[in-house]
Tab-separated table of C-alpha atoms and ligand atoms in Angstrom:
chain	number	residue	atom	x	y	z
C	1	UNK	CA	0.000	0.000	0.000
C	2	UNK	CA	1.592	3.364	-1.077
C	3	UNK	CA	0.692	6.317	1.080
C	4	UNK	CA	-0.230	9.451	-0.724
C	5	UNK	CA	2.282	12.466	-0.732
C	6	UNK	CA	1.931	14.020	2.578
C	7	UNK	CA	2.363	17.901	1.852
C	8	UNK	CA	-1.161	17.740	-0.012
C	9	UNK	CA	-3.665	20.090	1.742
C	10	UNK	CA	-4.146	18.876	5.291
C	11	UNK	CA	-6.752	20.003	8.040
C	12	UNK	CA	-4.696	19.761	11.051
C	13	UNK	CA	-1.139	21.929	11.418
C	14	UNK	CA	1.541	19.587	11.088
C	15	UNK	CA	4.422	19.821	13.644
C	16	UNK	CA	7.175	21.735	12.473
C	17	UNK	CA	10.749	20.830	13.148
C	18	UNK	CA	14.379	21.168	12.012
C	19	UNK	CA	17.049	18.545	12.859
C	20	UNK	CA	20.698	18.899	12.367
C	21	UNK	CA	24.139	17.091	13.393
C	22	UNK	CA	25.946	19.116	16.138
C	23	UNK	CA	27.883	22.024	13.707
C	24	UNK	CA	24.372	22.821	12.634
C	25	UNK	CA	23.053	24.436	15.750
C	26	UNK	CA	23.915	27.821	14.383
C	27	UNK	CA	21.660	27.451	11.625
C	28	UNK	CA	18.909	26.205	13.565
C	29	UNK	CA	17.021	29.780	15.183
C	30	UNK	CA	16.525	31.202	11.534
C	31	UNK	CA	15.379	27.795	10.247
C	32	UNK	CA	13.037	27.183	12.613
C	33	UNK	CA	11.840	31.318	12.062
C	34	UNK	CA	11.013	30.396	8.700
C	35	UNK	CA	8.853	27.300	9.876
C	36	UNK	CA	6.908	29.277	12.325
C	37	UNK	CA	5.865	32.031	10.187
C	38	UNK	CA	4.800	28.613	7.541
C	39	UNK	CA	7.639	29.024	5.749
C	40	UNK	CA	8.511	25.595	3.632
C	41	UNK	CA	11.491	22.620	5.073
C	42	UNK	CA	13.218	23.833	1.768
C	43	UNK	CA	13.576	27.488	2.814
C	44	UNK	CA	14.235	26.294	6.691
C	45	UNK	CA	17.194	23.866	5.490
C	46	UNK	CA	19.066	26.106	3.052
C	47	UNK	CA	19.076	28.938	5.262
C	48	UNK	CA	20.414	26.844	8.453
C	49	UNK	CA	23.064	25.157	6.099
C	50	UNK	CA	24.277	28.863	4.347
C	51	UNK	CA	24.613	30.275	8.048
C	52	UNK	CA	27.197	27.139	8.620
C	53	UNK	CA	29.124	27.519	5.459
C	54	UNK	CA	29.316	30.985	6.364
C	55	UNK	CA	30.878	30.401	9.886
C	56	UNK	CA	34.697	30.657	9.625
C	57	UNK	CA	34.628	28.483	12.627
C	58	UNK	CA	33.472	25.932	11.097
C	59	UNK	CA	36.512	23.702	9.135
C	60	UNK	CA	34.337	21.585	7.498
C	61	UNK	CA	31.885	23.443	5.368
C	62	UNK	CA	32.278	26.517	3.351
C	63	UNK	CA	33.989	29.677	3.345
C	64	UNK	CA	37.706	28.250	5.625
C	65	UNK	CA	36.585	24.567	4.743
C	66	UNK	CA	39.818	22.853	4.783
C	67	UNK	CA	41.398	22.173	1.371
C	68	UNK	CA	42.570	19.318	-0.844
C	69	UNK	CA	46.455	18.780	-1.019
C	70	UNK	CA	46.987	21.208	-3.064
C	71	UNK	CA	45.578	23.971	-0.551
C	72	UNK	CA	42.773	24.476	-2.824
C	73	UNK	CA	38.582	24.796	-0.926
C	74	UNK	CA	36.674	22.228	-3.121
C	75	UNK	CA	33.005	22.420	-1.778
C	76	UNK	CA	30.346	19.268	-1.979
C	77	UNK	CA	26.289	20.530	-1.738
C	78	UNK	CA	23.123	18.834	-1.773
C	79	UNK	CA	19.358	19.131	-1.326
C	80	UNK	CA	16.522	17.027	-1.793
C	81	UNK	CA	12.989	17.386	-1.051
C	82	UNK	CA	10.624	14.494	0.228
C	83	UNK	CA	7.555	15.925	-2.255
C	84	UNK	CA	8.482	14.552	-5.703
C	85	UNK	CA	11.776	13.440	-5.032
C	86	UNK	CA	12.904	16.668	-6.573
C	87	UNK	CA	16.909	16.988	-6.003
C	88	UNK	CA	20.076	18.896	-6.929
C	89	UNK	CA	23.929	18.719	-6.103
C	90	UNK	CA	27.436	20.086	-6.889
C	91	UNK	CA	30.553	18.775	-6.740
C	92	UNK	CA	33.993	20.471	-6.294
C	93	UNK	CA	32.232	23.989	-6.084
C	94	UNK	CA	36.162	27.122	-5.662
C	95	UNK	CA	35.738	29.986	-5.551
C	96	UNK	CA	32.483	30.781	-4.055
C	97	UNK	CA	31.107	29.512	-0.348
C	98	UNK	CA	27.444	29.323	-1.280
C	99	UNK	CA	27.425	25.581	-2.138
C	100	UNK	CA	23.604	24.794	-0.837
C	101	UNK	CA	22.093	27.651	-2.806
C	102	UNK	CA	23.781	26.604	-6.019
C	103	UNK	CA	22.336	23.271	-5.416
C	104	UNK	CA	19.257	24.334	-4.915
C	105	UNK	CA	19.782	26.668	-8.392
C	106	UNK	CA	20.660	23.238	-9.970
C	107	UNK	CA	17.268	21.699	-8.377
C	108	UNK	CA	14.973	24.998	-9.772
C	109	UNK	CA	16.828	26.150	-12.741
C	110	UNK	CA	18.468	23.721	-14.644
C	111	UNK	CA	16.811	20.160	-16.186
C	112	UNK	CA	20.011	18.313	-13.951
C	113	UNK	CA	20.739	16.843	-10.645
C	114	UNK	CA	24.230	17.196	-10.361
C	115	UNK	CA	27.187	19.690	-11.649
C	116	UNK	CA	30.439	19.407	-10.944
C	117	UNK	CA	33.917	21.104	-11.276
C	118	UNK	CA	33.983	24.573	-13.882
C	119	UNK	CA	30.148	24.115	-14.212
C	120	UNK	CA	29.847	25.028	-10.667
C	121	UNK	CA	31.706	28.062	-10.758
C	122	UNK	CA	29.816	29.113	-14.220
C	123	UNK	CA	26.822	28.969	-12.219
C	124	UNK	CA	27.773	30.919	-9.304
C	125	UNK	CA	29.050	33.396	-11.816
C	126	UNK	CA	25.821	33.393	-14.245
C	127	UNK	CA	23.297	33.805	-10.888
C	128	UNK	CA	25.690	36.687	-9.811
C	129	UNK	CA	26.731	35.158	-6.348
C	130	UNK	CA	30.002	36.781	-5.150
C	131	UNK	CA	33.090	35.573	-5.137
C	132	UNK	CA	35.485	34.568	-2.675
C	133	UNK	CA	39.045	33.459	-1.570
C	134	UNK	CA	37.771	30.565	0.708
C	135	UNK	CA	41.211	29.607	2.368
C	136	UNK	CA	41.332	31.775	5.712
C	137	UNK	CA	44.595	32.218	6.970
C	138	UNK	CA	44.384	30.336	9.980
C	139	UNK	CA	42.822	26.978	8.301
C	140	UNK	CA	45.919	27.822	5.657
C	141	UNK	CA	48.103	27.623	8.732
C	142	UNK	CA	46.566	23.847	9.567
C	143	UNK	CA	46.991	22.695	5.987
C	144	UNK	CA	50.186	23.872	5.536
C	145	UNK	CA	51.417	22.023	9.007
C	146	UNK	CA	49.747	19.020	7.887
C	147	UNK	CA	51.601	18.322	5.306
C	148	UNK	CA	55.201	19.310	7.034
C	149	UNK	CA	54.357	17.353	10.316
C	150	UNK	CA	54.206	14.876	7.642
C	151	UNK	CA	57.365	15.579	6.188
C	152	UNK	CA	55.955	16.495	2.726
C	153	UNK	CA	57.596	19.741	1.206
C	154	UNK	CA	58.824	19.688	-2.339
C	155	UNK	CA	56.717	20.156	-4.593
C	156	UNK	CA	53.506	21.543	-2.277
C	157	UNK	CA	54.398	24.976	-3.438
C	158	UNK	CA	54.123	24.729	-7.135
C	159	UNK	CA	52.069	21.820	-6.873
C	160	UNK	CA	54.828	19.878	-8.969
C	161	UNK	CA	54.320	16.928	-6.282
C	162	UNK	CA	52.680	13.920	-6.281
C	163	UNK	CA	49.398	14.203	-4.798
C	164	UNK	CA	48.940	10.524	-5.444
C	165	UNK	CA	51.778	9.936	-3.217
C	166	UNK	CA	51.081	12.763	-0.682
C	167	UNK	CA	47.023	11.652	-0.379
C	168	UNK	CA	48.361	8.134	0.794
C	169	UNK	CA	50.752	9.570	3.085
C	170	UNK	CA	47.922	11.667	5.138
C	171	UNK	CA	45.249	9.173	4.837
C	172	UNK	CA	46.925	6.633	6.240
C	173	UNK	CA	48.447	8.879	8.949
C	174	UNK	CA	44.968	10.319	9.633
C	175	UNK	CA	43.706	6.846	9.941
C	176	UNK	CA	45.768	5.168	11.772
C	177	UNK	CA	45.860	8.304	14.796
C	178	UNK	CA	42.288	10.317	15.117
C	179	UNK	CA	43.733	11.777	18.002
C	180	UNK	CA	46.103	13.537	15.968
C	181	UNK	CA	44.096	13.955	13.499
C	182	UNK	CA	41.713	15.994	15.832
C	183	UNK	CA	44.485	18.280	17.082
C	184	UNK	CA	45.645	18.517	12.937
C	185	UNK	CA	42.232	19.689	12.095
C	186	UNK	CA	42.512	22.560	15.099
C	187	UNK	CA	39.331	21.298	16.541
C	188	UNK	CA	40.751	20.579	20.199
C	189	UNK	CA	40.167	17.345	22.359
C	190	UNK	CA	36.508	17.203	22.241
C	191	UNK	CA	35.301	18.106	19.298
C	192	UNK	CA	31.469	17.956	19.116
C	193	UNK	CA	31.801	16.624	15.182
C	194	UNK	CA	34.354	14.415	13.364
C	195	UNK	CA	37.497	15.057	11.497
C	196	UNK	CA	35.411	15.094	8.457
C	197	UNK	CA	33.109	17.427	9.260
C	198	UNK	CA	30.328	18.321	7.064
C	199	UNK	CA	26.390	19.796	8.325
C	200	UNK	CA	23.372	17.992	7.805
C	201	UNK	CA	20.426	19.767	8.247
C	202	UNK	CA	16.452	17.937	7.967
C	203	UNK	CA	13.445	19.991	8.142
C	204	UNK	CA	9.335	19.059	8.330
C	205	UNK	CA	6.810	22.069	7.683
C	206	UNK	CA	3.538	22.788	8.642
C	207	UNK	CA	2.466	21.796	5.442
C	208	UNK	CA	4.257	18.269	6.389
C	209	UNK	CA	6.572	18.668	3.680
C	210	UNK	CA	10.045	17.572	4.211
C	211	UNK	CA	14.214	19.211	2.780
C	212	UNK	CA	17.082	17.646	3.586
C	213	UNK	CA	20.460	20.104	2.822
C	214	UNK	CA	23.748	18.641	2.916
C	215	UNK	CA	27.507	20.741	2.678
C	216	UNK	CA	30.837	20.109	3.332
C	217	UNK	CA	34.562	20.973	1.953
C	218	UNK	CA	34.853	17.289	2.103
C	219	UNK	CA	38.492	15.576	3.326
C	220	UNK	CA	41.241	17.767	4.195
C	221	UNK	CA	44.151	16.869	2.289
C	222	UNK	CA	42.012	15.060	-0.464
C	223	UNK	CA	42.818	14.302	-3.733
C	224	UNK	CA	41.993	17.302	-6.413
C	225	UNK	CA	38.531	16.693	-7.409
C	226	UNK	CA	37.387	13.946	-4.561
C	227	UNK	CA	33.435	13.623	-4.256
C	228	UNK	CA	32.383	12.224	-0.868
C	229	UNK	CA	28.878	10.949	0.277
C	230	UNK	CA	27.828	14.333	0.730
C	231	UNK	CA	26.835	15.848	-2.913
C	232	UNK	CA	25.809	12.501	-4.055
C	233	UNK	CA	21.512	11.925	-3.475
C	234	UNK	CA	21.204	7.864	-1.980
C	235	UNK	CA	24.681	8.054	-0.322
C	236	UNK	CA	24.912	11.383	2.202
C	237	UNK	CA	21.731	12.928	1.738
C	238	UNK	CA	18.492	11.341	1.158
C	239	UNK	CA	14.215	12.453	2.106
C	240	UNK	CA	10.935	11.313	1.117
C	241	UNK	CA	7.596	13.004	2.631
C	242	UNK	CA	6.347	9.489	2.630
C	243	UNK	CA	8.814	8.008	5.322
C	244	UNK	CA	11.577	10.498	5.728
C	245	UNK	CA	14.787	11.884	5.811
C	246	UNK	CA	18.788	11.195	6.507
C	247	UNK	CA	21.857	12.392	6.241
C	248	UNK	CA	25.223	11.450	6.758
C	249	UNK	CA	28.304	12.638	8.012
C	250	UNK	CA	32.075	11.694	8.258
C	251	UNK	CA	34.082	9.113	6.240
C	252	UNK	CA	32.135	9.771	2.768
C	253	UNK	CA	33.477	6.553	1.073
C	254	UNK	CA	32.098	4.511	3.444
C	255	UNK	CA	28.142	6.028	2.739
C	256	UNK	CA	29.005	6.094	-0.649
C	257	UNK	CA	29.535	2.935	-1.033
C	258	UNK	CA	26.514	1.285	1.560
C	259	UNK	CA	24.047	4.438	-0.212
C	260	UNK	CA	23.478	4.865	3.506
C	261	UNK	CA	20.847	8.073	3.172
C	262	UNK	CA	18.826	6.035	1.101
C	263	UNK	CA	19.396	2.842	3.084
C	264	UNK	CA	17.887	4.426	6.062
C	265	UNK	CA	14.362	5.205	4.114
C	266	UNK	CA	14.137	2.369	2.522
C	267	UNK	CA	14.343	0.407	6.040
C	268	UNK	CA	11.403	2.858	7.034
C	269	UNK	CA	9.462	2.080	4.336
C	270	UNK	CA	9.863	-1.261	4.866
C	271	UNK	CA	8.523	-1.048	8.042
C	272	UNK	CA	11.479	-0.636	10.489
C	273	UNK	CA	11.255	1.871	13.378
C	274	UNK	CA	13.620	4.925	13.109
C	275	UNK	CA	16.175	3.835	15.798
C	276	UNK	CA	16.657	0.081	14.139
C	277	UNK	CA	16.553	1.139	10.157
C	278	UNK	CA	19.578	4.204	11.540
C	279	UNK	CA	21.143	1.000	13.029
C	280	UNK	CA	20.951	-1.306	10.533
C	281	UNK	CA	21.811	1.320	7.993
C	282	UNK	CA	25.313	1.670	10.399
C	283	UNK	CA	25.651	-1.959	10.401
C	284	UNK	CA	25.940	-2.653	6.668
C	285	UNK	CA	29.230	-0.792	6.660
C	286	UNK	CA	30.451	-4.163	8.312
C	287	UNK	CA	30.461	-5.459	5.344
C	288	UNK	CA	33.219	-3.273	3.755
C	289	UNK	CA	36.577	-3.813	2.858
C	290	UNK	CA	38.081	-0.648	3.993
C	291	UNK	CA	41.247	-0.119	5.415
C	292	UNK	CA	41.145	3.311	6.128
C	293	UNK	CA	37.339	3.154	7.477
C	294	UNK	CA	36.657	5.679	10.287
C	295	UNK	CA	33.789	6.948	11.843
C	296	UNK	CA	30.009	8.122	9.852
C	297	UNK	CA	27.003	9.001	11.899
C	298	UNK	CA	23.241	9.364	10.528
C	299	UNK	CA	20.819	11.855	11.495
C	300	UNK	CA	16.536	11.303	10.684
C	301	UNK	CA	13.577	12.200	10.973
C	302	UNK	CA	10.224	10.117	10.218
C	303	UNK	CA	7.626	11.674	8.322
C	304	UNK	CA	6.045	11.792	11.701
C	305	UNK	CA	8.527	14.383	12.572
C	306	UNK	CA	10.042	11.882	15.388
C	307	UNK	CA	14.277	11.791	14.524
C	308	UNK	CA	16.904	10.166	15.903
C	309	UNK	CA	20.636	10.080	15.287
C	310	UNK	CA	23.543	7.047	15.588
C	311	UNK	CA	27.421	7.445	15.129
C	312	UNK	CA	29.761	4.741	14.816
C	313	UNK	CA	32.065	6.133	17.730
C	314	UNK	CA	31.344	7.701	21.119
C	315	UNK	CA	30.345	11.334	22.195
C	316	UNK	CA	29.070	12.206	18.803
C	317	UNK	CA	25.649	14.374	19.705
C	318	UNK	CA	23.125	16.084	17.161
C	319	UNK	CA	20.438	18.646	17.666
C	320	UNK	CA	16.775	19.761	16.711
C	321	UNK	CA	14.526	22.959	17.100
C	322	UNK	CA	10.266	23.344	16.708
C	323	UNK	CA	8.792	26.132	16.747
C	324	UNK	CA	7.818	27.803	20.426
C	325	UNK	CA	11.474	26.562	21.461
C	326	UNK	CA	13.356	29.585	22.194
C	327	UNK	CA	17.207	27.500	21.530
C	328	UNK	CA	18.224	23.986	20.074
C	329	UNK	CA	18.350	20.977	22.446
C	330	UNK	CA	20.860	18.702	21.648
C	331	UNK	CA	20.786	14.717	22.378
C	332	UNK	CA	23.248	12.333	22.278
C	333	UNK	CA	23.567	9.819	18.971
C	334	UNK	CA	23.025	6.104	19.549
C	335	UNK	CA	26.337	4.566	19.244
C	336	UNK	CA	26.664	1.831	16.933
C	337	UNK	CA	30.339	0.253	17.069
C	338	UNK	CA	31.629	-1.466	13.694
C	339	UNK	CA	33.232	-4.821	14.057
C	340	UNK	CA	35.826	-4.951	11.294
C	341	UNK	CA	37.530	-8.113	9.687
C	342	UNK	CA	40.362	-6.753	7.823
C	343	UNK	CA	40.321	-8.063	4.260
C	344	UNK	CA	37.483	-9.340	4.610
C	345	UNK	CA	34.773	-9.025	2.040
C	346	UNK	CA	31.319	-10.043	1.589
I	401	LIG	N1	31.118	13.163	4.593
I	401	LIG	C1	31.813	14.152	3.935
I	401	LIG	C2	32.874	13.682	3.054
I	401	LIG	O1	33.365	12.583	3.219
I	401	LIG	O2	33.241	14.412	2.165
């Protein structure tokens, strides 16, 4: 039995509510402004994410994102909304910070889903966003050390170097120590997100319509022109008014390959609570063959406008804002450990 679309004229006011992983609590008091005064989950989730990608605090998503070996911002966007499946991405976004909006442009304006690389930055241009040198000089500072605590000099100037090479090098290094790779990133000994980063954002109107935004600058010290989970619809970022939403966060490959977002509805539609299809959705990463596999976490919410949130390691919290709350609460994430066999594969 298929249910209708939700977000079709309804006699009762629906709930609103905006739901977000940790670095998205700055977003949440104007989101949840717009779903007071009515205002749609697609409005609500770009303007929490652009607030984010906006924060130079933040290392992980837009303007002082940390860069790719080369010391060059490459930002990852999506957006999808649960009426109609409707849905648009980029990939590898330089030059400009506004990553969700030009998603959102690729959603509205264009007959496409996803554009990546030069494409991006012809659409910032052609919608007349401004641009913007996104490396800040202190998250220069933390690349640049990166790389030398590493030993890796020649070459990182002129970018004459191997980046296949260098990529290995940190990966592995950041793999093998997430302490250090916590005090690399500048994020201190508690950090309320991972390493990776990134801002997931879920929103339900009154109309009981649902948005799901997505941004990140993706891995520091990536490889020129790496897409993570985050940009791609199925694997970081996933909503459908008829069961829900998710969103991912941290070690992209690992989502990427599971399509974890879409995982997590699909459980729900097949009848699974929130909590178990978040943990089964975790779960299936067993099954990779990773050796650099690190942490992800999942935030949801059920059509119902119930959410819930899971993380593969410890201390990993998220956060969520209705309307009539005067601040975001934040609750912890259900921790689901991953049991690795090394080469193993399924
Ligand atoms: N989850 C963000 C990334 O891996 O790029």
């Amino acid at each position: 039995m298929w249910p209708r679309w939700p977000g079709s004229p309804v006699s009762d006011p629906i709930q609103a509510i905006v739901v977000a992983s940790a670095n998205g609590r700055v977003g949440l008091p104007a989101a949840t402004e717009i779903l007071a005064a009515g205002g749609s989950a697609t409005d609500a989730v770009i303007a929490a994410t652009r607030l984010v990608e906006a924060d130079p605090g933040d290392r992980s998503v837009g303007y002082a994102g940390l860069p790719n070996i080369l010391g060059e911002v490459e930002l990852d966007a999506s957006i999808m909304e649960g009426r109609g499946l409707r849905a648009g991405a980029v990939g590898g976004l330089q030059g400009y910070q506004d990553a969700i909006d030009l998603a959102r442009a690729v959603m509205d304006r264009l007959p496409h889903a996803f554009v990546a690389g030069d494409g991006t930055r012809r659409l910032a241009q052609e919608l007349g966003y401004d641009g913007r040198d996104l490396l800040d000089p202190e998250t220069e500072r933390i690349w640049r050390e990166g790389l030398s605590s590493e030993g890796i000099t020649d070459g990182v100037a002129d970018g004459s170097a191997r980046s296949l090479d260098q990529v290995m090098q940190m990966v592995t290094r950041l793999s093998a120590d997430p302490e250090r790779t916590h005090e690399m990133y500048g994020l201190g000994e508690t950090p309320d997100e991972p390493p990776h980063g990134t801002v997931n954002v879920l929103a339900r109107d009154r109309q009981g319509n649902m948005a799901s935004a997505v941004s990140t600058s993706g891995w520091a010290w990536k490889y020129p022109g790496r897409l993570g989970d985050s940009p791609v619809i199925g694997a970081g970022n996933y909503c459908d008014n008829r069961w829900g939403a998710a969103a991912c966060t941290g070690r992209g490959e690992m989502a990427f390959r599971c399509a974890t977002a879409h995982s997590v509805v699909m459980f729900l539609r097949f009848g699974y609570t929130l909590e178990d299809a978040v943990t089964q959705a975790l779960r299936d990463m067993e099954a990779l063959d990773d050796p650099f596999a690190s942490e992800v976490n999942i935030v949801a919410l059920a059509a119902d406008g119930t959410h819930f949130a899971g993380s593969t390691v410890e201390n990993r919290t998220y956060v969520w804002q209705s309307p009539g709350m005067t601040e975001p609460d934040e609750r912890p994430r259900r921790v689901v450990p991953l049991t690795f066999q090394p080469g193993r594969s399924v």
